[in-house]
Structures are given as C-alpha cells and as structure tokens.
Amino acid sequence: MIWNPDKECMSREEMRTLQGKRLHKMVDYVYHNVPFYRHKLQALGILPDDITTIDDIRKLPFTTKQDLRDNYPFGLQAAPMSEIIRVHASTGTTGKPTIVGYTRHDIGVWSECMTRCLSAYGVTRDDIFSVAYGYGLFTGGLGAHYGVENLGAAVVPASTGNSEKHCRLICDLGITGIACTPSYALYLAETMERLGIKREDIHLRIGAFGAEPWTENMRHEIESRLGLKAYNLYGLSEIMGPCVSYECSEQHYSHINEDHFFPEIINPDTLKPLPMGETGELVFTTLTKEGMPLLRYRTKDLCSLTDEPCPCGRTSVRMTPIVGRSDDMLIIRGINVFPSQVESVILSTEEFAPRYLLVVDRVNNLDTLQVQVEVRPEYFRGADFDTLAPLEALEKKLEKKLKSVLSISAKVQLKAPGTIERSQGKSKFVIDKRHIK
C-alpha cells in the first residue's frame, strides 16, 4: 500500500521543483535563526535569495558531527525552546552527545514519514505491532511508535529487555509485526527456541529492522527463523530518526522520503558530488524541519543512489544498502576492511552463527585482526574447542575465505554457541585495541 501517493509517486520534475522551493525557504529560515549557519553563509558570500533551485544546494556549506558537538547543546537549534516539545540525543560513545529538539510540526512529519515506511512493508490497521527499539533518548522507539499509531495499527511498546516476556507476548497476543535491530531479532529467535516456542506458534509476518548494518545473509537468517519478511529501515537522529528511507515490497534498495530529506553522494576525500550510481558518502539536507534543521549533513555512511523507476510505483530516489562508514572503516596493514564484509563471509558458511566480534590489535608494530565467531549448535555438540581437529579445520576454512575477500590474513577463533556477548540494543562488532593506551 502507498500511504501518500501525491508525494511518494510525484514526477521527478515536480519533486525537484518542490525541493527547490523548500530549500530556499529552509536556507532563509536558518540564515535568520541559526547564527552558526548565518556566519557560514556570509563567509561564502551567500544570501538566501541566491538559492532558487535544488541544484543550488552545491553552493551551501557542509555540516559535520563535530559541528553539532561544538555547538552543544542548543547552538544549532532554529526554533525557540517554547516551540520545542521533545528532545532526543544520539547514542554515540565518544565526545558530547548530539542533542536534537523537535517541534510539533517535526513530530507530525516524523509520524507521516514513518507511516509511509510501515505501509510499504504491508502493515495495516489490522496488525499488532511490537516496537522493540529502545525508548528514551534514542530515536528508534518513539519514532516507530508514533508511526504505528498514526497508521492505526495496535502498538505494543515492548522496548528492549525482558526478552522472555516479550517472546511470550509475541506468541500470546498474536503479534504480527516487529521493529528492532536485526541483531536483537536474532536474539529473540534464540530466546524463543530456548523457551520451546516454535515458528508455528507465532504469527509474525513483517519485520522493520535498522539502526545497525546488516547483510542479505542476515536477512535470510532472520526470515527463516522468525517466519516473517524482513525490511530495511534507515534513519539517523541528526536528520529525524527512523523513517528517512525504507524498502518496499520489491526489497530492492530503500526509497528516500526526499520531499523532506534531500540526498546527495559525495567523494569523502574531495567533497565533490558524485553522479547517480557511484558509491560515496551520503549527505542529507532537511527540507522541512523546524527544531534543528541541517544543511548538507555528512552522515559518514557509504552507499550509492538510483533514480531508476521502481515496480512498486514510487518515484523517489532510492539508496543502496550501506556498505560501511567512512569513519568506522578499519584500515589494517593499509587495507580497508568493513565489518559487513566479514559478516557476509561468515554467513555464507553454514557452520557459523551470525554472532561475531572483530578484535584489531598491534603486535610488534604490525596490525593484527582476530575474528571471533560462534559455531552453530548442531556443529558444536559440546566439543572441546582446544583439541577437536574438525574445528581446527573449520578455523582454517574460514581464514582462507576471509583472506580471499579482505586481502589480508585474519586469525579465526571459534566460540561455543551463546558465548559472544549479546546486546538488546545496538551490538558491538569491533574492538580496536590500537586506540587503547
């Protein structure tokens, strides 16, 4: 179902005209309400009236995460506090958190865009939808919650934690949809199996998964174990939260709500725009946000864009899956390594579970990479990892596969089922000891 055909199916020419009008209005708004942007624009000799079409966006300065931290807490806020009705904060683990204020208008836009996402997945008023993103400063829980309510479906605000109770509610309430991180979806699947809840005991049919990278292999794993169709949901707190883009029934790239969030792809080194189809850093400009609007915000996410027509009927630009981040990319002995590459190799081998941890270290001035990965229960059966020859052969098998993909050697350490630490929020996939003094 298409929730808002007027916007989601708008012609490319009409969309660009709308974006141009909204961009001019947004630049005028921040020029007069955010000193940070006014000074930036004045330094470039740019006035709001110089921005007349969406193509003029290339004249505007970029905004970075550091800019948000430097202006902590409310330095980039455009609306007065009397207009702010909610505040969220980023979940970053270093530096100051990113504080984002929302006006009532912003909450309405957020709900509208999230409803578009859910409708694209096939959610209807008849569904019972569990929101298992964290509620609180993280945008996931409330973002998805308001979208479900706006659509008219019944929402179960499960949040994270108390997973056994959540699994029983999924079974007893006949819950048909769930929103959470993909790693938590697998954690719930493991919990159900431990509780003796079988696939035929549950009625899940739709999953909205995001907030961390995941691969096609992980999608298939989730779909197989929970019996649902798994859809990608993309967002970031600085721009709005979950709802920035979403997969449709075709599951071929994610439609961007580009009447509200204008996307660009740039070369992260030269900062020059890249054409459709080329992979680079994703940049967003908020076109309608009032609380904390951002111009050309560098997400650090790496992907590409396409404006090719989608069979679903939506005409919006789509983004490919995130292949990594320009700031969490690992450089090991001069080679660029993304955790998603390692995950793809792991999940292409049936003996391994989708639970892994990359440990990067430096020994005698040489970078080392260790890949810890759990063996599936059916291949483990209580064996001693230190003495079992077949598992040693399995280590060598994975090491060979990883070297062929990564172009560097990695030491594999197999782990017993359930021994890699679980998370009920965003999972931690990398420990880089080179940064630990």
Coordinates of C-alpha atoms in Angstrom, one line a residue:
M1 CA 0.0 0.0 0.0
I2 CA 1.2 3.5 -0.8
W3 CA 0.3 5.8 2.1
N4 CA 0.8 9.2 0.3
P5 CA 0.7 8.8 -3.5
D6 CA 0.8 12.5 -4.1
K7 CA 4.3 12.7 -2.6
E8 CA 5.6 9.2 -3.0
C9 CA 4.6 9.0 -6.7
M10 CA 5.3 12.6 -7.7
S11 CA 7.1 13.0 -11.1
R12 CA 10.8 13.8 -10.9
E13 CA 10.2 17.3 -12.3
E14 CA 7.5 18.1 -9.8
M15 CA 9.7 16.7 -7.0
R16 CA 12.7 18.8 -7.9
T17 CA 10.5 21.9 -8.1
L18 CA 9.1 21.2 -4.7
Q19 CA 12.6 20.6 -3.3
G20 CA 13.9 23.8 -4.7
K21 CA 11.1 25.8 -3.1
R22 CA 11.6 24.1 0.2
L23 CA 15.4 24.5 0.1
H24 CA 15.1 28.3 -0.5
K25 CA 12.7 28.5 2.5
M26 CA 15.0 26.4 4.6
V27 CA 18.1 28.5 3.9
D28 CA 16.2 31.7 4.6
Y29 CA 15.0 30.1 7.9
V30 CA 18.4 29.0 9.2
Y31 CA 20.1 32.3 8.0
H32 CA 17.8 34.3 10.2
N33 CA 17.6 31.8 13.2
V34 CA 20.9 30.0 13.5
P35 CA 24.0 32.2 13.9
F36 CA 26.2 29.2 13.0
Y37 CA 24.7 29.0 9.5
R38 CA 24.4 32.7 9.1
H39 CA 28.2 33.1 9.7
K40 CA 29.0 30.2 7.4
L41 CA 26.9 31.6 4.5
Q42 CA 28.2 35.1 5.0
A43 CA 31.8 33.8 4.8
L44 CA 30.9 32.2 1.5
G45 CA 29.1 35.4 0.3
I46 CA 25.8 33.6 0.0
L47 CA 22.4 35.1 0.7
P48 CA 19.1 33.2 0.9
D49 CA 17.9 34.7 -2.4
D50 CA 20.9 33.1 -4.1
I51 CA 19.3 29.7 -3.5
T52 CA 16.5 29.3 -6.1
T53 CA 16.6 25.7 -7.3
I54 CA 17.6 22.4 -5.8
D55 CA 20.8 22.5 -7.9
D56 CA 21.9 25.5 -5.9
I57 CA 22.4 23.1 -2.9
R58 CA 26.0 22.7 -4.0
K59 CA 26.7 26.3 -3.1
L60 CA 25.9 25.5 0.6
P61 CA 28.4 24.5 3.3
F62 CA 28.6 21.0 4.8
T63 CA 27.7 20.2 8.4
T64 CA 29.5 17.6 10.4
K65 CA 29.0 15.7 13.6
Q66 CA 31.8 17.8 15.1
D67 CA 29.8 21.0 14.3
L68 CA 26.9 19.6 16.4
R69 CA 29.2 18.8 19.3
D70 CA 30.9 22.2 19.1
N71 CA 27.5 23.8 19.3
Y72 CA 26.3 21.6 22.2
P73 CA 23.6 21.7 23.4
F74 CA 21.3 24.0 21.5
G75 CA 23.6 26.1 19.3
L76 CA 22.2 24.7 16.1
Q77 CA 18.6 24.9 17.2
A78 CA 16.5 27.2 15.0
A79 CA 13.2 27.2 16.9
P80 CA 12.8 28.8 20.3
M81 CA 12.5 26.5 23.3
S82 CA 8.9 27.5 23.7
E83 CA 8.3 25.7 20.4
I84 CA 10.3 22.5 21.3
I85 CA 8.1 19.7 22.6
R86 CA 10.6 16.8 22.6
V87 CA 14.4 16.4 22.9
H88 CA 16.3 13.3 21.8
A89 CA 20.1 12.6 22.0
S90 CA 22.5 10.5 20.0
T91 CA 23.8 7.2 21.3
G92 CA 27.4 7.9 20.4
T93 CA 30.0 6.6 22.8
T94 CA 32.7 9.3 22.3
G95 CA 32.5 13.0 22.6
K96 CA 29.5 15.0 23.5
P97 CA 26.0 13.6 22.6
T98 CA 24.1 15.2 19.8
I99 CA 21.1 17.0 21.1
V100 CA 18.1 17.3 18.8
G101 CA 15.0 19.3 19.5
Y102 CA 11.6 18.7 17.7
T103 CA 8.7 21.0 17.3
R104 CA 5.1 19.7 17.0
H105 CA 5.4 20.1 13.2
D106 CA 8.6 17.9 13.3
I107 CA 6.8 15.2 15.2
G108 CA 4.0 15.3 12.6
V109 CA 6.4 15.0 9.7
W110 CA 8.2 12.1 11.5
S111 CA 5.0 10.3 12.1
E112 CA 3.9 10.8 8.4
C113 CA 7.2 9.5 7.1
M114 CA 7.3 6.5 9.4
T115 CA 3.8 5.7 8.3
R116 CA 4.9 5.6 4.7
C117 CA 7.6 3.1 5.7
L118 CA 5.2 0.8 7.5
S119 CA 2.7 1.0 4.7
A120 CA 5.4 0.0 2.2
Y121 CA 6.1 -3.1 4.4
G122 CA 2.4 -4.0 4.2
V123 CA 1.4 -3.0 7.7
T124 CA -2.4 -2.3 8.1
R125 CA -4.8 -1.2 10.8
D126 CA -5.4 -4.9 11.5
D127 CA -1.8 -5.5 12.6
I128 CA -0.5 -5.8 16.1
F129 CA 3.0 -4.3 16.0
S130 CA 5.7 -4.6 18.7
V131 CA 8.3 -1.8 18.9
A132 CA 11.4 -3.3 20.4
Y133 CA 13.8 -0.4 19.7
G134 CA 14.9 1.3 22.9
Y135 CA 12.5 4.0 24.2
G136 CA 14.1 7.2 25.6
L137 CA 16.8 9.4 24.2
F138 CA 17.4 7.0 21.3
T139 CA 15.0 7.9 18.5
G140 CA 14.1 4.4 17.5
G141 CA 11.4 3.5 20.0
L142 CA 9.3 6.6 19.9
G143 CA 9.9 7.1 16.2
A144 CA 8.5 3.8 15.2
H145 CA 5.8 4.0 17.9
Y146 CA 4.2 7.2 16.5
G147 CA 4.3 5.8 13.0
V148 CA 2.4 2.7 14.1
E149 CA -0.2 4.7 15.9
N150 CA -0.6 7.2 13.0
L151 CA -1.3 4.3 10.7
G152 CA -3.9 3.0 13.1
A153 CA -2.4 -0.4 14.0
A154 CA -2.1 -1.6 17.6
V155 CA 1.3 -0.8 19.1
V156 CA 3.0 -2.9 21.8
P157 CA 5.7 -0.7 23.3
A158 CA 8.0 -3.6 24.3
S159 CA 11.3 -1.7 24.1
T160 CA 14.4 -3.8 24.9
G161 CA 15.0 -6.0 27.9
N162 CA 12.8 -8.8 29.4
S163 CA 13.1 -10.7 26.2
E164 CA 11.4 -13.9 27.6
K165 CA 8.3 -11.9 28.4
H166 CA 8.4 -10.3 25.0
C167 CA 8.6 -13.6 23.3
R168 CA 5.6 -14.9 25.2
L169 CA 3.7 -11.8 24.3
I170 CA 4.6 -12.3 20.6
C171 CA 3.0 -15.8 20.9
D172 CA 0.1 -15.0 23.2
L173 CA -1.1 -11.7 21.6
G174 CA -0.7 -12.9 18.1
I175 CA 1.8 -10.0 17.3
T176 CA 2.2 -9.7 13.5
G177 CA 4.9 -7.1 13.2
I178 CA 8.1 -6.1 15.0
A179 CA 10.6 -3.2 14.8
C180 CA 14.0 -3.7 16.3
T181 CA 17.7 -4.1 15.4
P182 CA 18.5 -7.1 13.3
S183 CA 20.8 -8.5 15.9
Y184 CA 18.0 -8.3 18.5
A185 CA 15.7 -10.1 16.1
L186 CA 18.1 -13.0 16.1
Y187 CA 18.4 -12.7 19.9
L188 CA 14.6 -13.1 20.2
A189 CA 14.7 -16.1 17.8
E190 CA 17.3 -17.7 20.1
T191 CA 15.2 -16.9 23.1
M192 CA 12.1 -18.5 21.5
E193 CA 14.0 -21.6 20.7
R194 CA 15.2 -21.8 24.2
L195 CA 11.7 -21.4 25.5
G196 CA 10.4 -24.1 23.2
I197 CA 8.3 -21.6 21.1
K198 CA 8.1 -22.9 17.6
R199 CA 7.6 -21.0 14.4
E200 CA 4.1 -22.3 14.0
D201 CA 3.2 -20.9 17.5
I202 CA 3.8 -17.3 16.3
H203 CA 2.2 -15.0 13.7
L204 CA 4.9 -12.6 12.8
R205 CA 4.8 -11.6 9.2
I206 CA 6.6 -8.2 9.0
G207 CA 9.9 -7.0 10.5
A208 CA 11.3 -3.4 10.3
F209 CA 15.0 -3.7 11.0
G210 CA 17.6 -0.9 11.2
A211 CA 19.9 1.1 13.5
E212 CA 22.9 -1.2 12.6
P213 CA 24.4 -2.6 9.4
W214 CA 23.1 -6.0 8.2
T215 CA 23.6 -8.1 5.1
E216 CA 21.4 -10.2 2.8
N217 CA 22.6 -13.3 4.5
M218 CA 21.5 -11.9 7.9
R219 CA 18.1 -11.0 6.3
H220 CA 17.6 -14.6 5.2
E221 CA 18.6 -15.9 8.6
I222 CA 16.0 -13.7 10.4
E223 CA 13.3 -14.6 7.9
S224 CA 14.0 -18.3 8.2
R225 CA 14.0 -18.3 12.0
L226 CA 11.1 -16.0 12.6
G227 CA 8.9 -16.8 9.6
L228 CA 8.5 -13.1 8.6
K229 CA 9.5 -10.8 5.7
A230 CA 12.4 -8.6 6.8
Y231 CA 12.6 -5.0 5.6
N232 CA 15.3 -2.4 5.9
L233 CA 14.5 0.8 7.8
Y234 CA 17.0 3.7 7.8
G235 CA 17.3 6.8 9.8
L236 CA 19.6 8.9 11.9
S237 CA 18.8 11.0 14.9
E238 CA 20.5 14.1 13.5
I239 CA 18.2 14.2 10.5
M240 CA 15.0 12.8 12.1
G241 CA 15.2 9.3 13.3
P242 CA 13.9 6.1 11.7
C243 CA 11.9 7.0 8.6
V244 CA 14.4 8.6 6.3
S245 CA 14.3 5.7 3.9
Y246 CA 12.5 2.4 3.7
E247 CA 12.3 -0.7 1.5
C248 CA 9.1 -1.5 -0.4
S249 CA 7.7 -4.9 -1.3
E250 CA 10.3 -5.2 -4.1
Q251 CA 13.1 -5.2 -1.4
H252 CA 15.4 -3.6 -3.9
Y253 CA 17.0 -0.6 -2.3
S254 CA 15.4 1.9 0.0
H255 CA 13.1 4.7 -1.0
I256 CA 14.1 8.1 0.5
N257 CA 11.4 10.5 1.8
E258 CA 13.1 13.1 -0.4
D259 CA 10.3 15.7 -0.1
H260 CA 11.6 16.1 3.4
F261 CA 15.2 14.9 3.3
F262 CA 17.3 15.7 0.2
P263 CA 20.1 13.2 -0.5
E264 CA 23.5 13.7 -2.1
I265 CA 26.5 11.4 -2.6
I266 CA 29.9 13.0 -2.3
N267 CA 33.5 11.8 -2.5
P268 CA 34.5 11.8 1.2
D269 CA 38.0 13.0 0.3
T270 CA 37.4 15.7 -2.2
L271 CA 33.8 16.6 -1.1
K272 CA 32.8 16.8 -4.7
P273 CA 29.3 15.5 -5.7
L274 CA 29.2 12.1 -7.4
P275 CA 26.7 11.1 -10.1
M276 CA 23.9 8.6 -9.6
G277 CA 25.2 5.0 -9.3
E278 CA 28.6 5.8 -7.8
T279 CA 29.4 4.9 -4.2
G280 CA 30.4 7.6 -1.8
E281 CA 29.4 9.3 1.4
L282 CA 25.7 10.0 1.9
V283 CA 24.7 13.6 2.7
F284 CA 21.3 14.9 3.8
T285 CA 19.7 18.3 3.9
T286 CA 16.5 18.6 5.9
L287 CA 13.9 20.5 3.8
T288 CA 11.1 20.9 6.3
K289 CA 12.5 20.5 9.8
E290 CA 11.9 23.3 12.3
G291 CA 13.6 22.3 15.5
M292 CA 17.2 21.6 14.3
P293 CA 17.4 21.8 10.5
L294 CA 20.7 20.8 9.0
L295 CA 22.3 21.8 5.7
R296 CA 24.3 19.1 3.8
Y297 CA 24.9 16.9 6.9
R298 CA 27.7 14.4 6.3
T299 CA 26.4 11.0 7.6
K300 CA 29.6 9.1 7.0
D301 CA 27.5 6.3 5.6
L302 CA 28.8 4.9 2.3
C303 CA 26.3 3.9 -0.4
S304 CA 25.0 5.0 -3.8
L305 CA 21.7 6.4 -5.2
T306 CA 19.5 5.5 -8.1
D307 CA 16.5 7.3 -9.7
E308 CA 15.5 4.4 -11.8
P309 CA 11.8 3.6 -11.7
C310 CA 10.7 1.1 -9.1
P311 CA 8.0 -1.5 -10.0
C312 CA 6.1 -0.6 -6.8
G313 CA 5.1 2.7 -8.4
R314 CA 7.0 5.0 -6.1
T315 CA 9.2 7.5 -7.9
S316 CA 11.5 8.6 -5.1
V317 CA 15.3 8.3 -5.3
R318 CA 16.5 5.1 -3.7
M319 CA 19.6 4.4 -1.7
T320 CA 21.6 1.1 -1.9
P321 CA 22.4 -0.8 1.4
I322 CA 25.1 0.9 3.5
V323 CA 28.4 -0.8 2.7
G324 CA 30.3 0.8 5.5
R325 CA 31.1 4.1 7.1
S326 CA 33.9 6.4 6.2
D327 CA 34.6 6.9 9.9
D328 CA 34.4 3.3 11.2
M329 CA 36.2 1.8 8.3
L330 CA 39.1 -0.2 9.6
I331 CA 42.5 0.2 8.0
I332 CA 44.5 -2.9 8.7
R333 CA 48.0 -3.0 7.3
G334 CA 46.9 -0.5 4.7
I335 CA 43.8 -2.4 3.6
N336 CA 40.3 -1.0 4.1
V337 CA 38.1 -3.5 6.0
F338 CA 34.4 -3.2 6.8
P339 CA 32.7 -5.4 9.4
S340 CA 29.9 -6.1 6.8
Q341 CA 32.5 -7.8 4.6
V342 CA 33.4 -10.2 7.4
E343 CA 29.8 -10.8 8.2
S344 CA 29.0 -11.8 4.6
V345 CA 31.8 -14.4 4.6
I346 CA 30.7 -15.8 8.0
L347 CA 27.0 -16.1 7.0
S348 CA 27.9 -17.7 3.6
T349 CA 29.2 -20.7 5.6
E350 CA 26.5 -22.9 7.2
E351 CA 28.6 -23.9 10.2
F352 CA 28.7 -20.4 11.7
A353 CA 26.0 -18.4 13.6
P354 CA 25.6 -14.7 12.8
R355 CA 27.5 -13.8 16.0
Y356 CA 31.0 -12.4 15.6
L357 CA 33.5 -10.0 17.1
L358 CA 36.4 -8.4 15.3
V359 CA 39.4 -7.7 17.5
V360 CA 42.1 -5.4 16.0
D361 CA 45.4 -5.1 17.8
R362 CA 49.0 -4.1 17.1
V363 CA 51.8 -6.5 17.9
N364 CA 55.4 -5.6 17.3
N365 CA 54.2 -2.6 15.2
L366 CA 52.2 -4.9 13.0
D367 CA 48.4 -4.7 12.9
T368 CA 46.6 -8.0 13.6
L369 CA 43.0 -9.0 13.0
Q370 CA 41.2 -11.7 15.0
V371 CA 37.7 -12.8 14.1
Q372 CA 35.8 -14.5 16.9
V373 CA 32.7 -16.3 15.6
E374 CA 30.2 -18.7 17.2
V375 CA 29.7 -22.2 15.8
R376 CA 26.1 -23.3 15.4
P377 CA 24.9 -25.8 18.0
E378 CA 24.5 -28.6 15.5
Y379 CA 28.2 -28.4 14.6
F380 CA 29.4 -28.0 18.2
R381 CA 27.7 -30.6 20.3
G382 CA 29.7 -29.8 23.4
A383 CA 33.1 -30.3 21.8
D384 CA 36.4 -29.1 23.3
F385 CA 37.5 -26.2 21.1
D386 CA 41.1 -26.6 22.1
T387 CA 41.5 -30.2 21.0
L388 CA 38.9 -31.0 18.3
A389 CA 40.6 -31.4 15.0
P390 CA 37.4 -30.9 12.9
L391 CA 37.0 -27.4 14.4
E392 CA 40.6 -26.6 13.7
A393 CA 39.9 -27.4 10.1
L394 CA 36.9 -25.2 10.2
E395 CA 39.0 -22.3 11.5
K396 CA 41.4 -22.8 8.6
K397 CA 38.5 -22.9 6.2
L398 CA 37.1 -19.5 7.4
E399 CA 40.6 -18.0 7.5
K400 CA 41.1 -18.9 3.8
K401 CA 37.7 -17.4 2.8
L402 CA 38.4 -14.2 4.7
K403 CA 41.8 -13.7 3.1
S404 CA 40.3 -14.1 -0.3
V405 CA 37.7 -11.4 0.4
L406 CA 39.7 -9.0 2.6
S407 CA 43.2 -9.4 1.0
I408 CA 44.7 -9.7 4.5
S409 CA 45.2 -12.6 6.9
A410 CA 42.9 -12.9 9.9
K411 CA 43.2 -15.3 12.8
V412 CA 39.9 -17.1 13.5
Q413 CA 38.9 -18.1 17.0
L414 CA 35.8 -20.3 17.1
K415 CA 33.5 -19.8 20.1
A416 CA 30.9 -22.1 21.6
P417 CA 27.2 -21.2 21.0
G418 CA 26.0 -18.3 23.2
T419 CA 29.4 -17.2 24.4
I420 CA 29.8 -14.0 22.5
E421 CA 28.2 -11.2 24.5
R422 CA 24.6 -10.4 23.4
S423 CA 23.1 -6.9 23.2
Q424 CA 19.5 -5.9 23.4
G425 CA 20.2 -2.6 21.6
K426 CA 23.0 -1.9 19.1
S427 CA 25.5 -4.7 19.0
K428 CA 29.2 -4.1 19.2
F429 CA 31.0 -5.8 16.4
V430 CA 34.5 -4.3 16.7
I431 CA 37.1 -3.9 19.4
D432 CA 40.1 -1.8 18.2
K433 CA 42.8 -2.1 20.8
R434 CA 45.2 0.1 18.8
H435 CA 43.3 3.1 20.2
I436 CA 43.6 1.9 23.8
K437 CA 46.5 3.4 25.6

